[in-house]
Amino acid sequence: MGLSMKYKFEKYWLNSGVDDVQEYNTLFAFALILDPRYKLQSLKLCFGKLYNDQDAIVEVANVMFKLKKLFVEYMPKGRNNSTEASSCTSNPRISKRPKFNLADLDTEDSSNVSTKSKLDLYLEEPRLNRDEELNILDFWGKNETKYGELSYMARDILSVPLTTVASESSFSIGGRILNK
């Protein structure tokens, strides 16, 4: 019975990799990272227990590469501020203002600061308390304005049903009888 359960567990949770190395499903790793109670630190801990130190680092980097690649897909296409700038310069009222503008200070400060993605900002924030009850989809819905595209991606990933089979039948050792 134990071997049958192990086989079914591995069938759904593991992908057979190259040279029979087992790779954990990347979608589950994404879900762990996008849970604000666990984030990247928990993935590093899990992979540290599954792999040797060097392989764990490689696996975490691989997951992060895939997550960032997916995040780029959620970014709006053709986001460009040049249309706003050109419409401002064509306004005759603005051209009569002095050359010195306080907005220049803002652009100078922002050019010195490296821009971070919403994903990077999310990962840098401290994790939430694991002991408190949390509806993850509700968390991402409430933080949509803060995280933007990341919240859309998180809700898409976290709403994927893991299985449509009841757990009782998934690990059942009894035979199935079909009646006509």
PDB file of C-alpha atoms in Angstrom:
ATOM      1  CA  MET A   1       0.000   0.000   0.000  1.00  0.00           C
ATOM      2  CA  GLY A   2       2.821   2.420   0.858  1.00  0.00           C
ATOM      3  CA  LEU A   3       4.527   1.917  -2.503  1.00  0.00           C
ATOM      4  CA  SER A   4       1.256   2.532  -4.316  1.00  0.00           C
ATOM      5  CA  MET A   5       0.759   5.807  -2.439  1.00  0.00           C
ATOM      6  CA  LYS A   6       4.376   6.832  -3.104  1.00  0.00           C
ATOM      7  CA  TYR A   7       3.945   6.108  -6.809  1.00  0.00           C
ATOM      8  CA  LYS A   8       0.798   8.245  -7.004  1.00  0.00           C
ATOM      9  CA  PHE A   9       2.442  11.055  -5.036  1.00  0.00           C
ATOM     10  CA  GLU A  10       5.440  11.120  -7.352  1.00  0.00           C
ATOM     11  CA  LYS A  11       3.203  10.930 -10.413  1.00  0.00           C
ATOM     12  CA  TYR A  12       1.477  14.192  -9.531  1.00  0.00           C
ATOM     13  CA  TRP A  13       4.208  16.084  -7.695  1.00  0.00           C
ATOM     14  CA  LEU A  14       7.371  15.137  -9.565  1.00  0.00           C
ATOM     15  CA  ASN A  15       8.483  15.387 -13.166  1.00  0.00           C
ATOM     16  CA  SER A  16      11.056  12.896 -14.359  1.00  0.00           C
ATOM     17  CA  GLY A  17      14.088  14.862 -15.419  1.00  0.00           C
ATOM     18  CA  VAL A  18      17.252  14.065 -17.306  1.00  0.00           C
ATOM     19  CA  ASP A  19      19.190  11.009 -16.110  1.00  0.00           C
ATOM     20  CA  ASP A  20      16.294  10.042 -13.805  1.00  0.00           C
ATOM     21  CA  VAL A  21      16.845  13.103 -11.606  1.00  0.00           C
ATOM     22  CA  GLN A  22      13.518  14.101 -10.098  1.00  0.00           C
ATOM     23  CA  GLU A  23      12.494  17.698 -10.619  1.00  0.00           C
ATOM     24  CA  TYR A  24       9.716  19.204  -8.582  1.00  0.00           C
ATOM     25  CA  ASN A  25       6.911  20.866 -10.457  1.00  0.00           C
ATOM     26  CA  THR A  26       7.820  24.494 -11.110  1.00  0.00           C
ATOM     27  CA  LEU A  27       4.240  25.660 -10.640  1.00  0.00           C
ATOM     28  CA  PHE A  28       4.329  24.492  -7.018  1.00  0.00           C
ATOM     29  CA  ALA A  29       7.558  26.423  -6.499  1.00  0.00           C
ATOM     30  CA  PHE A  30       5.909  29.536  -7.962  1.00  0.00           C
ATOM     31  CA  ALA A  31       2.944  29.090  -5.622  1.00  0.00           C
ATOM     32  CA  LEU A  32       5.272  28.831  -2.622  1.00  0.00           C
ATOM     33  CA  ILE A  33       7.137  31.999  -3.598  1.00  0.00           C
ATOM     34  CA  LEU A  34       3.883  33.887  -4.169  1.00  0.00           C
ATOM     35  CA  ASP A  35       2.569  32.950  -0.730  1.00  0.00           C
ATOM     36  CA  PRO A  36       3.527  35.992   1.376  1.00  0.00           C
ATOM     37  CA  ARG A  37       4.028  33.761   4.418  1.00  0.00           C
ATOM     38  CA  TYR A  38       6.788  31.710   2.769  1.00  0.00           C
ATOM     39  CA  LYS A  39       8.354  33.475  -0.241  1.00  0.00           C
ATOM     40  CA  LEU A  40      11.800  32.660  -1.599  1.00  0.00           C
ATOM     41  CA  GLN A  41      13.383  31.813   1.761  1.00  0.00           C
ATOM     42  CA  SER A  42      11.112  28.787   2.137  1.00  0.00           C
ATOM     43  CA  LEU A  43      11.917  27.553  -1.357  1.00  0.00           C
ATOM     44  CA  LYS A  44      15.636  27.792  -0.556  1.00  0.00           C
ATOM     45  CA  LEU A  45      15.066  25.821   2.628  1.00  0.00           C
ATOM     46  CA  CYS A  46      13.073  23.105   0.832  1.00  0.00           C
ATOM     47  CA  PHE A  47      15.568  22.754  -1.996  1.00  0.00           C
ATOM     48  CA  GLY A  48      18.394  22.732   0.547  1.00  0.00           C
ATOM     49  CA  LYS A  49      16.868  19.609   2.069  1.00  0.00           C
ATOM     50  CA  LEU A  50      16.185  17.938  -1.286  1.00  0.00           C
ATOM     51  CA  TYR A  51      19.473  18.649  -3.041  1.00  0.00           C
ATOM     52  CA  ASN A  52      23.116  19.171  -2.145  1.00  0.00           C
ATOM     53  CA  ASP A  53      24.148  22.795  -1.594  1.00  0.00           C
ATOM     54  CA  GLN A  54      25.344  23.493  -5.137  1.00  0.00           C
ATOM     55  CA  ASP A  55      22.340  21.838  -6.805  1.00  0.00           C
ATOM     56  CA  ALA A  56      19.959  23.697  -4.480  1.00  0.00           C
ATOM     57  CA  ILE A  57      21.449  27.034  -5.560  1.00  0.00           C
ATOM     58  CA  VAL A  58      21.111  26.048  -9.211  1.00  0.00           C
ATOM     59  CA  GLU A  59      17.505  24.891  -8.751  1.00  0.00           C
ATOM     60  CA  VAL A  60      16.490  28.092  -6.947  1.00  0.00           C
ATOM     61  CA  ALA A  61      18.127  30.182  -9.679  1.00  0.00           C
ATOM     62  CA  ASN A  62      16.316  28.113 -12.312  1.00  0.00           C
ATOM     63  CA  VAL A  63      12.940  28.666 -10.632  1.00  0.00           C
ATOM     64  CA  MET A  64      13.615  32.395 -10.265  1.00  0.00           C
ATOM     65  CA  PHE A  65      14.629  32.654 -13.925  1.00  0.00           C
ATOM     66  CA  LYS A  66      11.361  31.010 -14.962  1.00  0.00           C
ATOM     67  CA  LEU A  67       9.320  33.155 -12.570  1.00  0.00           C
ATOM     68  CA  LYS A  68      10.883  36.380 -13.867  1.00  0.00           C
ATOM     69  CA  LYS A  69      10.372  35.237 -17.441  1.00  0.00           C
ATOM     70  CA  LEU A  70       6.691  34.617 -16.699  1.00  0.00           C
ATOM     71  CA  PHE A  71       6.416  37.967 -14.920  1.00  0.00           C
ATOM     72  CA  VAL A  72       7.696  39.749 -18.043  1.00  0.00           C
ATOM     73  CA  GLU A  73       4.796  38.182 -19.957  1.00  0.00           C
ATOM     74  CA  TYR A  74       2.378  39.973 -17.627  1.00  0.00           C
ATOM     75  CA  MET A  75       3.975  43.369 -18.169  1.00  0.00           C
ATOM     76  CA  PRO A  76       2.019  45.688 -20.478  1.00  0.00           C
ATOM     77  CA  LYS A  77       3.393  45.859 -24.003  1.00  0.00           C
ATOM     78  CA  GLY A  78       4.670  49.169 -25.344  1.00  0.00           C
ATOM     79  CA  ARG A  79       4.672  51.053 -22.068  1.00  0.00           C
ATOM     80  CA  ASN A  80       6.199  54.343 -23.114  1.00  0.00           C
ATOM     81  CA  ASN A  81       6.258  57.722 -21.411  1.00  0.00           C
ATOM     82  CA  SER A  82       7.470  59.591 -24.489  1.00  0.00           C
ATOM     83  CA  THR A  83       3.889  60.386 -25.592  1.00  0.00           C
ATOM     84  CA  GLU A  84       3.274  62.190 -22.321  1.00  0.00           C
ATOM     85  CA  ALA A  85       6.473  64.182 -22.675  1.00  0.00           C
ATOM     86  CA  SER A  86       5.744  65.232 -26.254  1.00  0.00           C
ATOM     87  CA  SER A  87       2.231  66.387 -25.396  1.00  0.00           C
ATOM     88  CA  CYS A  88       3.608  68.564 -22.575  1.00  0.00           C
ATOM     89  CA  THR A  89       6.183  70.303 -24.728  1.00  0.00           C
ATOM     90  CA  SER A  90       3.619  71.230 -27.375  1.00  0.00           C
ATOM     91  CA  ASN A  91       1.548  73.180 -24.841  1.00  0.00           C
ATOM     92  CA  PRO A  92       2.359  76.898 -25.352  1.00  0.00           C
ATOM     93  CA  ARG A  93       1.545  77.764 -21.751  1.00  0.00           C
ATOM     94  CA  ILE A  94       4.293  75.508 -20.443  1.00  0.00           C
ATOM     95  CA  SER A  95       6.913  76.897 -22.814  1.00  0.00           C
ATOM     96  CA  LYS A  96       6.538  80.364 -21.210  1.00  0.00           C
ATOM     97  CA  ARG A  97       7.557  79.031 -17.806  1.00  0.00           C
ATOM     98  CA  PRO A  98      11.140  79.463 -16.615  1.00  0.00           C
ATOM     99  CA  LYS A  99      13.676  76.811 -17.543  1.00  0.00           C
ATOM    100  CA  PHE A 100      14.077  75.736 -13.902  1.00  0.00           C
ATOM    101  CA  ASN A 101      11.348  73.380 -12.746  1.00  0.00           C
ATOM    102  CA  LEU A 102      11.041  71.440  -9.484  1.00  0.00           C
ATOM    103  CA  ALA A 103      10.015  68.397 -11.503  1.00  0.00           C
ATOM    104  CA  ASP A 104      13.620  68.306 -12.743  1.00  0.00           C
ATOM    105  CA  LEU A 105      14.697  67.394  -9.215  1.00  0.00           C
ATOM    106  CA  ASP A 106      12.345  64.414  -9.211  1.00  0.00           C
ATOM    107  CA  THR A 107      13.665  63.083 -12.500  1.00  0.00           C
ATOM    108  CA  GLU A 108      17.257  63.554 -11.329  1.00  0.00           C
ATOM    109  CA  ASP A 109      16.587  61.623  -8.107  1.00  0.00           C
ATOM    110  CA  SER A 110      14.736  58.850  -9.915  1.00  0.00           C
ATOM    111  CA  SER A 111      17.518  58.435 -12.472  1.00  0.00           C
ATOM    112  CA  ASN A 112      20.010  57.735  -9.678  1.00  0.00           C
ATOM    113  CA  VAL A 113      17.844  55.038  -8.135  1.00  0.00           C
ATOM    114  CA  SER A 114      17.826  51.690  -9.883  1.00  0.00           C
ATOM    115  CA  THR A 115      14.331  50.655 -10.830  1.00  0.00           C
ATOM    116  CA  LYS A 116      13.130  47.424  -9.325  1.00  0.00           C
ATOM    117  CA  SER A 117      10.276  45.321 -10.564  1.00  0.00           C
ATOM    118  CA  LYS A 118       7.188  44.695  -8.470  1.00  0.00           C
ATOM    119  CA  LEU A 119       8.425  41.113  -8.109  1.00  0.00           C
ATOM    120  CA  ASP A 120      11.739  42.256  -6.624  1.00  0.00           C
ATOM    121  CA  LEU A 121       9.975  44.658  -4.269  1.00  0.00           C
ATOM    122  CA  TYR A 122       7.611  41.888  -3.130  1.00  0.00           C
ATOM    123  CA  LEU A 123      10.486  39.494  -2.457  1.00  0.00           C
ATOM    124  CA  GLU A 124      12.403  42.113  -0.450  1.00  0.00           C
ATOM    125  CA  GLU A 125       9.507  42.754   1.916  1.00  0.00           C
ATOM    126  CA  PRO A 126       9.377  40.705   5.124  1.00  0.00           C
ATOM    127  CA  ARG A 127       7.239  37.595   5.157  1.00  0.00           C
ATOM    128  CA  LEU A 128       3.856  37.610   6.846  1.00  0.00           C
ATOM    129  CA  ASN A 129       3.283  35.607  10.018  1.00  0.00           C
ATOM    130  CA  ARG A 130       2.616  31.953   9.148  1.00  0.00           C
ATOM    131  CA  ASP A 131       0.482  31.417  12.247  1.00  0.00           C
ATOM    132  CA  GLU A 132      -2.167  33.900  11.150  1.00  0.00           C
ATOM    133  CA  GLU A 133      -4.941  32.694   8.869  1.00  0.00           C
ATOM    134  CA  LEU A 134      -4.630  34.104   5.370  1.00  0.00           C
ATOM    135  CA  ASN A 135      -6.662  33.836   2.187  1.00  0.00           C
ATOM    136  CA  ILE A 136      -3.881  34.182  -0.368  1.00  0.00           C
ATOM    137  CA  LEU A 137      -6.130  35.104  -3.289  1.00  0.00           C
ATOM    138  CA  ASP A 138      -7.751  37.772  -1.119  1.00  0.00           C
ATOM    139  CA  PHE A 139      -4.289  39.090  -0.180  1.00  0.00           C
ATOM    140  CA  TRP A 140      -3.339  39.516  -3.836  1.00  0.00           C
ATOM    141  CA  GLY A 141      -6.703  41.093  -4.634  1.00  0.00           C
ATOM    142  CA  LYS A 142      -6.309  43.660  -1.860  1.00  0.00           C
ATOM    143  CA  ASN A 143      -2.727  44.449  -2.921  1.00  0.00           C
ATOM    144  CA  GLU A 144      -3.482  44.847  -6.620  1.00  0.00           C
ATOM    145  CA  THR A 145      -2.648  48.553  -6.619  1.00  0.00           C
ATOM    146  CA  LYS A 146       0.621  47.946  -4.779  1.00  0.00           C
ATOM    147  CA  TYR A 147       1.903  45.049  -6.892  1.00  0.00           C
ATOM    148  CA  GLY A 148       0.118  45.608 -10.219  1.00  0.00           C
ATOM    149  CA  GLU A 149       0.943  42.910 -12.760  1.00  0.00           C
ATOM    150  CA  LEU A 150       2.447  40.691 -10.069  1.00  0.00           C
ATOM    151  CA  SER A 151      -0.952  40.435  -8.389  1.00  0.00           C
ATOM    152  CA  TYR A 152      -2.540  39.299 -11.670  1.00  0.00           C
ATOM    153  CA  MET A 153       0.147  36.687 -12.163  1.00  0.00           C
ATOM    154  CA  ALA A 154      -0.135  35.477  -8.561  1.00  0.00           C
ATOM    155  CA  ARG A 155      -3.897  35.101  -8.780  1.00  0.00           C
ATOM    156  CA  ASP A 156      -3.577  33.173 -12.050  1.00  0.00           C
ATOM    157  CA  ILE A 157      -0.980  30.800 -10.609  1.00  0.00           C
ATOM    158  CA  LEU A 158      -2.635  30.318  -7.235  1.00  0.00           C
ATOM    159  CA  SER A 159      -6.078  29.675  -8.699  1.00  0.00           C
ATOM    160  CA  VAL A 160      -4.913  26.707 -10.783  1.00  0.00           C
ATOM    161  CA  PRO A 161      -6.595  23.593  -9.386  1.00  0.00           C
ATOM    162  CA  LEU A 162      -3.953  21.121  -8.298  1.00  0.00           C
ATOM    163  CA  THR A 163      -6.156  18.133  -8.967  1.00  0.00           C
ATOM    164  CA  THR A 164      -9.725  17.326  -9.810  1.00  0.00           C
ATOM    165  CA  VAL A 165      -9.653  13.909  -8.166  1.00  0.00           C
ATOM    166  CA  ALA A 166     -10.806  13.529  -4.585  1.00  0.00           C
ATOM    167  CA  SER A 167      -7.943  12.595  -2.267  1.00  0.00           C
ATOM    168  CA  GLU A 168      -9.850   9.535  -1.028  1.00  0.00           C
ATOM    169  CA  SER A 169      -9.994   8.025  -4.509  1.00  0.00           C
ATOM    170  CA  SER A 170      -6.488   9.151  -5.352  1.00  0.00           C
ATOM    171  CA  PHE A 171      -4.964   6.981  -2.640  1.00  0.00           C
ATOM    172  CA  SER A 172      -7.557   4.213  -2.705  1.00  0.00           C
ATOM    173  CA  ILE A 173      -6.200   0.699  -3.046  1.00  0.00           C
ATOM    174  CA  GLY A 174      -9.585  -0.825  -3.828  1.00  0.00           C
ATOM    175  CA  GLY A 175     -10.511  -1.797  -7.365  1.00  0.00           C
ATOM    176  CA  ARG A 176     -12.991   0.152  -9.388  1.00  0.00           C
ATOM    177  CA  ILE A 177     -16.035  -1.622 -10.721  1.00  0.00           C
ATOM    178  CA  LEU A 178     -17.880  -0.158 -13.668  1.00  0.00           C
ATOM    179  CA  ASN A 179     -21.577  -0.997 -13.904  1.00  0.00           C
ATOM    180  CA  LYS A 180     -23.391  -0.828 -17.196  1.00  0.00           C
TER     181      LYS A 180
END
